[in-house]
Amino acid sequence: MKKRILVVEDEAALRLAYEEELKAEGYDVSTARNGKEALSLLKKKRPNLIILDIIMPEMGGMEALIRILSEERDIPIILHTSYPEYKRDLMSWGADAYIMKSDDLNELKEKIRELLEKRREPKPAQEQ
Amino acid sequence: MMNEKMTRQRLLKRQPKLGQEITQLKGTPCNQAETRHNKDRNFISTLLNTIAALVVVLDREGRIVYFNRACEKATGYSFAEVKGKNLWDIFLITEEAESVKNFFSNLRADQFPNEYENYWITKDGSYRLIAWSNAALLDESGSVEHIIGTGIDITERKRAEEEYKTILRTAMDGFWITDMQGRFLEVNDAYCNLIGYTRDELLNMNIRDVEAAEKPEETAQHIQRIMEFGGDRFETRHKCKDGRIVDIEVSVNYLNVKAGRLVVFLRNITRRKQVSEEIRKINEDLRRRTSELEAANRELEAFSYSASHDLRTPLVAIGSLARILREKYLNHFDDKCKEFLGAILGETQRMSRLIDDLLALSRSGRQALQLSDIDMNELAKSVVEELKLLETGRGLQLNLEPLPAAHGDQRMIRQVLMNLLSNAMKFTRRNQEGAIEIGGKTEDGMSIYYVKDNGVGFDLADANKLFKVFERLHSSEEFEGTGIGLAIVWRIIQRHGGRVWAESKKNEGATFYFTLPQ
């Protein structure tokens, strides 16, 4: 069964590029344009991993991170951004990775594989 | 003063007897016993010659019958020279001589000037001012027989007084004497000029007529305090006759004489106040503009920072899509399309470097300096090592001379060396044998460093463009680069209080210098 990835990104061209690349990797990809849309898709799409931009209109990545984690504690979240300065805060708030945006998506793809691999390991009993 | 008065009273008490004595002094033959008279005469003569006061005795015709030693001393005449002569012929100025002469021609005991001042002409022609007290000696019938004049030479005292008055009158600062009710008793020209009232007007006025900062009751209280403490120094404002208000600095002393006097010096400080107010305004303006500039600068830095990041997002999108085209769809393209795609990817990368450099430039201006002593030899060595890895397959001679130590932000100085060295490598790339030298020395407490190459160099006329953002002397096809590297160097060195400059001739290499504190 395909793993589901939710890409949250306000830049349409980037959504296009991620979608293209990640589908080619064999993932089921859905997209949201901001934090609000991401939250509304959470129940419907039940993603296995979320890629989250930080600076977005309506609801940015910081608020989205906190709201998503309060609903679904176990979804791995990768912050994908051009701004390096939020890394320490957002990692401490529970993000799983913080990757600088680049036209080379290999680092992102590598991190997705690594995080999904980790989640496949047996989880503690109370969380199942 | 007291002595003179007492002497006069004593003389008056002895009046009848003295009359006789004086007759004898005049040289009138005497029928009385010689011994007693001689004794008395010696006594009187010694007495009169010892006192400091001038004593002159005239007969009813105004002729001098006695002239004591003090008189001789003051006038330069001896008693013998003036004896029997009319007083006015010798001592008085013409105008006075006439009236005194008239007075003696009709001498009456009850119309007698007791106290007055007049000038005496001395033997050498100068004038002495004498303050006189006169007494008349009467005969048995009650008519004037002799006149005794007792005088004090007040020439010096008067001169000193005049001098002191002149000084105060002509002083640059204003001056008053007032009584304790604030009435003006004396004012000088300087104050009259300042306030616009004449001296006569002011002498009928009171402090409260000119005081503009205090209410009359406050002035009265102030005078009380000055009396208690002996003086005061304060600033106030006075109202001129024409209504202008002037700032005044007052220095006042209380004199504990008679009913009390205030001696007051006043200085017009209106201009001084204006100037200090102007200076205050200029400083305030300067502070405001500095903080505006700082704010604008911060805003600009913040803008360039966020703009750089915002530029990156669409660039990442372009780059990602172009890569996908190249990696997955290349077989859909003909050769022309492939060439264009290659150009898009190349430009995307260049843009990405440009953004990196702009961010570095922004950081080099924003980040707080972390100062420490820097071993420049170690630092230069590590930069050279790092750059050598990038530079392979050509002959490049790197000469590292001993470098003086520096004091600065190690990370930033490393960036400076990195930019200058990579520039040197870049611009020697066309040489068969590239040669780069790094060296330095100490001068006037500053360390001076240089990076010298034998590359393409530049025209010295372009030297001022070198350190500006986006200024490039060579096209990016000739030599890659963003045109920001030297701007970063310039900003970092400037923040360290150093200087950076370059020397070159076209095609003869370039030398870049920078200075740092030790």
Short mmCIF file of C-alpha atoms in Angstrom, two decimals, chain B residues 166-424:
data_model
loop_
_atom_site.label_atom_id
_atom_site.label_comp_id
_atom_site.label_asym_id
_atom_site.label_seq_id
_atom_site.Cartn_x
_atom_site.Cartn_y
_atom_site.Cartn_z
CA THR B 166 34.60 104.90 37.14
CA ILE B 167 35.31 101.19 37.03
CA LEU B 168 31.78 100.37 38.07
CA ARG B 169 30.30 102.98 35.75
CA THR B 170 32.22 101.73 32.75
CA ALA B 171 32.22 98.01 33.55
CA MET B 172 30.89 95.58 30.94
CA ASP B 173 28.61 94.05 33.53
CA GLY B 174 25.69 95.85 35.04
CA PHE B 175 26.03 97.11 38.59
CA TRP B 176 23.61 98.33 41.26
CA ILE B 177 23.59 99.36 44.82
CA THR B 178 20.14 99.15 46.38
CA ASP B 179 18.72 99.54 49.82
CA MET B 180 16.93 96.70 51.55
CA GLN B 181 13.61 97.81 50.10
CA GLY B 182 15.05 97.32 46.62
CA ARG B 183 15.36 101.01 45.75
CA PHE B 184 18.24 101.81 43.40
CA LEU B 185 20.92 103.99 45.00
CA GLU B 186 23.52 103.56 42.28
CA VAL B 187 23.43 102.06 38.79
CA ASN B 188 26.13 102.00 36.14
CA ASP B 189 26.10 102.76 32.41
CA ALA B 190 26.27 99.10 31.45
CA TYR B 191 23.01 98.40 33.22
CA CYS B 192 21.38 101.56 31.80
CA ASN B 193 22.36 100.48 28.28
CA LEU B 194 21.09 97.00 28.93
CA ILE B 195 17.72 97.95 30.35
CA GLY B 196 17.04 101.10 28.34
CA TYR B 197 16.30 103.42 31.30
CA THR B 198 18.51 106.40 32.09
CA ARG B 199 20.43 106.55 35.32
CA ASP B 200 18.11 109.26 36.64
CA GLU B 201 15.05 107.16 35.82
CA LEU B 202 16.47 104.14 37.55
CA LEU B 203 17.43 106.11 40.67
CA ASN B 204 13.70 106.71 41.16
CA MET B 205 12.82 103.08 40.57
CA ASN B 206 12.81 99.81 42.47
CA ILE B 207 13.96 96.26 41.66
CA ARG B 208 10.34 95.25 41.25
CA ASP B 209 10.02 97.68 38.30
CA VAL B 210 12.51 95.70 36.23
CA GLU B 211 12.20 92.19 37.68
CA ALA B 212 10.24 89.98 35.26
CA ALA B 213 10.69 86.49 36.71
CA GLU B 214 9.81 87.08 40.36
CA LYS B 215 6.68 88.59 41.84
CA PRO B 216 7.29 91.60 44.15
CA GLU B 217 6.63 89.49 47.28
CA GLU B 218 9.05 86.84 46.00
CA THR B 219 11.71 89.51 45.51
CA ALA B 220 11.13 90.74 49.07
CA GLN B 221 11.57 87.18 50.37
CA HIS B 222 14.63 86.75 48.21
CA ILE B 223 16.18 89.90 49.70
CA GLN B 224 15.52 88.49 53.18
CA ARG B 225 17.34 85.27 52.27
CA ILE B 226 20.27 87.23 50.79
CA MET B 227 20.49 89.13 54.08
CA GLU B 228 20.61 85.87 56.02
CA PHE B 229 23.19 84.15 53.84
CA GLY B 230 25.23 87.23 52.94
CA GLY B 231 24.80 86.82 49.20
CA ASP B 232 23.40 84.83 46.31
CA ARG B 233 24.02 83.99 42.69
CA PHE B 234 21.08 83.22 40.47
CA GLU B 235 19.49 83.65 37.06
CA THR B 236 16.44 85.79 36.46
CA ARG B 237 14.82 87.93 33.77
CA HIS B 238 14.49 91.70 33.55
CA LYS B 239 12.00 93.74 31.61
CA CYS B 240 13.56 96.52 29.50
CA LYS B 241 11.98 99.93 29.04
CA ASP B 242 10.87 98.90 25.53
CA GLY B 243 9.22 95.74 26.89
CA ARG B 244 11.90 93.28 25.79
CA ILE B 245 12.71 90.56 28.30
CA VAL B 246 16.39 89.78 28.88
CA ASP B 247 18.01 86.89 30.73
CA ILE B 248 20.19 88.10 33.58
CA GLU B 249 22.74 86.39 35.76
CA VAL B 250 22.81 88.08 39.16
CA SER B 251 25.58 88.04 41.71
CA VAL B 252 24.56 89.86 44.90
CA ASN B 253 26.27 90.58 48.18
CA TYR B 254 24.72 92.00 51.32
CA LEU B 255 26.64 94.82 52.99
CA ASN B 256 25.91 95.16 56.65
CA VAL B 257 26.22 98.96 56.79
CA LYS B 258 23.75 101.60 57.95
CA ALA B 259 20.30 100.31 56.97
CA GLY B 260 21.87 97.56 54.84
CA ARG B 261 22.88 97.63 51.21
CA LEU B 262 22.78 95.17 48.37
CA VAL B 263 25.74 95.29 46.01
CA VAL B 264 24.63 93.66 42.80
CA PHE B 265 26.44 92.66 39.60
CA LEU B 266 24.27 91.79 36.62
CA ARG B 267 25.27 90.09 33.40
CA ASN B 268 23.18 89.87 30.26
CA ILE B 269 23.10 86.16 29.44
CA THR B 270 20.36 86.32 26.81
CA ARG B 271 22.76 85.50 24.00
CA ARG B 272 24.44 82.78 26.03
CA LYS B 273 21.03 81.25 26.73
CA GLN B 274 20.09 81.49 23.08
CA VAL B 275 23.32 79.84 22.02
CA SER B 276 22.99 77.02 24.52
CA GLU B 277 19.38 76.56 23.47
CA GLU B 278 20.51 76.45 19.83
CA ILE B 279 23.18 73.90 20.70
CA ARG B 280 20.64 71.85 22.61
CA LYS B 281 18.30 71.91 19.60
CA ILE B 282 21.09 70.98 17.21
CA ASN B 283 22.09 68.07 19.44
CA GLU B 284 18.51 66.93 19.74
CA ASP B 285 18.12 67.15 15.98
CA LEU B 286 21.33 65.23 15.50
CA ARG B 287 20.22 62.52 17.92
CA ARG B 288 16.86 62.28 16.20
CA ARG B 289 18.43 62.04 12.77
CA THR B 290 20.99 59.52 13.93
CA SER B 291 18.30 57.29 15.37
CA GLU B 292 16.25 57.74 12.19
CA LEU B 293 19.25 56.72 10.14
CA GLU B 294 19.88 53.77 12.43
CA ALA B 295 16.26 52.73 12.12
CA ALA B 296 16.39 53.12 8.34
CA ASN B 297 19.59 51.11 8.29
CA ARG B 298 18.09 48.35 10.40
CA GLU B 299 15.04 48.35 8.19
CA LEU B 300 17.22 48.08 5.11
CA GLU B 301 19.17 45.21 6.62
CA ALA B 302 15.97 43.46 7.60
CA PHE B 303 14.61 44.08 4.14
CA SER B 304 17.65 42.68 2.36
CA TYR B 305 17.57 39.69 4.67
CA SER B 306 13.94 38.83 4.09
CA ALA B 307 14.10 39.78 0.41
CA SER B 308 16.96 37.36 -0.04
CA HIS B 309 14.95 34.58 1.52
CA ASP B 310 11.83 35.48 -0.38
CA LEU B 311 13.81 35.44 -3.61
CA ARG B 312 14.95 31.95 -2.85
CA THR B 313 11.50 30.32 -2.81
CA PRO B 314 10.53 30.97 -6.46
CA LEU B 315 14.11 30.19 -7.44
CA VAL B 316 13.88 26.80 -5.76
CA ALA B 317 10.63 26.21 -7.64
CA ILE B 318 12.22 27.11 -11.02
CA GLY B 319 15.29 25.03 -10.25
CA SER B 320 13.27 22.01 -9.08
CA LEU B 321 11.04 22.01 -12.14
CA ALA B 322 13.99 22.47 -14.51
CA ARG B 323 15.79 19.58 -12.86
CA ILE B 324 12.73 17.38 -13.20
CA LEU B 325 12.62 18.29 -16.88
CA ARG B 326 16.26 17.34 -17.30
CA GLU B 327 16.08 14.15 -15.31
CA LYS B 328 12.79 12.73 -16.54
CA TYR B 329 11.72 14.42 -19.74
CA LEU B 330 15.02 14.99 -21.53
CA ASN B 331 14.13 12.53 -24.29
CA HIS B 332 11.14 14.74 -25.22
CA PHE B 333 13.48 17.63 -26.12
CA ASP B 334 15.43 18.45 -29.23
CA ASP B 335 18.97 19.85 -28.98
CA LYS B 336 17.87 23.48 -28.84
CA CYS B 337 15.48 22.77 -25.95
CA LYS B 338 18.25 20.92 -24.11
CA GLU B 339 20.60 23.88 -24.56
CA PHE B 340 17.98 26.32 -23.23
CA LEU B 341 17.24 24.06 -20.29
CA GLY B 342 20.95 23.95 -19.48
CA ALA B 343 21.02 27.77 -19.53
CA ILE B 344 18.00 27.95 -17.19
CA LEU B 345 19.69 25.62 -14.71
CA GLY B 346 22.99 27.54 -14.94
CA GLU B 347 21.30 30.88 -14.31
CA THR B 348 19.29 29.42 -11.47
CA GLN B 349 22.50 28.36 -9.78
CA ARG B 350 24.05 31.79 -10.32
CA MET B 351 21.01 33.43 -8.81
CA SER B 352 21.25 31.07 -5.86
CA ARG B 353 24.89 32.08 -5.24
CA LEU B 354 23.93 35.72 -5.53
CA ILE B 355 21.33 35.26 -2.82
CA ASP B 356 23.84 33.43 -0.62
CA ASP B 357 26.28 36.32 -1.01
CA LEU B 358 23.64 38.95 -0.33
CA LEU B 359 22.75 37.10 2.85
CA ALA B 360 26.42 36.98 3.80
CA LEU B 361 26.69 40.73 3.17
CA SER B 362 23.62 41.35 5.28
CA ARG B 363 25.03 39.15 8.07
CA SER B 364 28.41 40.90 7.92
CA GLY B 365 26.63 44.15 8.78
CA ARG B 366 24.15 42.76 11.31
CA GLN B 367 26.00 40.28 13.41
CA ALA B 368 27.61 41.49 16.61
CA LEU B 369 31.40 41.28 16.47
CA GLN B 370 32.91 38.60 18.66
CA LEU B 371 36.36 39.99 19.24
CA SER B 372 39.39 37.92 20.14
CA ASP B 373 43.09 37.80 19.36
CA ILE B 374 43.59 36.10 16.03
CA ASP B 375 46.62 34.13 14.92
CA MET B 376 46.53 35.32 11.33
CA ASN B 377 49.18 32.78 10.26
CA GLU B 378 46.99 29.87 11.35
CA LEU B 379 43.87 31.45 9.88
CA ALA B 380 45.48 32.16 6.50
CA LYS B 381 46.92 28.63 6.39
CA SER B 382 43.52 27.02 6.95
CA VAL B 383 41.88 29.23 4.29
CA VAL B 384 44.62 28.37 1.80
CA GLU B 385 44.18 24.66 2.51
CA GLU B 386 40.45 24.85 1.98
CA LEU B 387 40.79 26.74 -1.30
CA LYS B 388 43.53 24.46 -2.61
CA LEU B 389 41.05 21.59 -2.57
CA LEU B 390 38.90 23.47 -5.06
CA GLU B 391 41.85 24.38 -7.27
CA THR B 392 43.27 21.37 -9.07
CA GLY B 393 45.15 20.69 -12.26
CA ARG B 394 47.13 23.85 -12.80
CA GLY B 395 50.34 25.42 -11.71
CA LEU B 396 49.64 27.78 -8.80
CA GLN B 397 52.31 29.03 -6.47
CA LEU B 398 50.98 30.15 -3.08
CA ASN B 399 53.44 32.04 -0.91
CA LEU B 400 52.46 32.63 2.70
CA GLU B 401 54.69 35.19 4.46
CA PRO B 402 54.66 35.62 8.27
CA LEU B 403 51.64 37.71 9.36
CA PRO B 404 51.28 39.98 12.41
CA ALA B 405 48.52 39.11 14.87
CA ALA B 406 45.13 40.86 14.73
CA HIS B 407 42.25 41.56 17.06
CA GLY B 408 38.83 40.94 15.57
CA ASP B 409 35.97 38.57 14.83
CA GLN B 410 37.72 35.42 13.66
CA ARG B 411 34.82 34.10 11.58
CA MET B 412 34.45 37.39 9.75
CA ILE B 413 38.17 37.85 9.14
CA ARG B 414 38.24 34.33 7.80
CA GLN B 415 35.54 35.41 5.34
CA VAL B 416 37.73 38.38 4.31
CA LEU B 417 40.73 36.15 3.60
CA MET B 418 38.48 33.66 1.84
CA ASN B 419 37.02 36.30 -0.48
CA LEU B 420 40.35 37.98 -1.26
CA LEU B 421 42.14 34.68 -1.88
CA SER B 422 39.41 33.19 -4.02
CA ASN B 423 39.40 36.42 -6.04
CA ALA B 424 43.15 36.13 -6.50
#
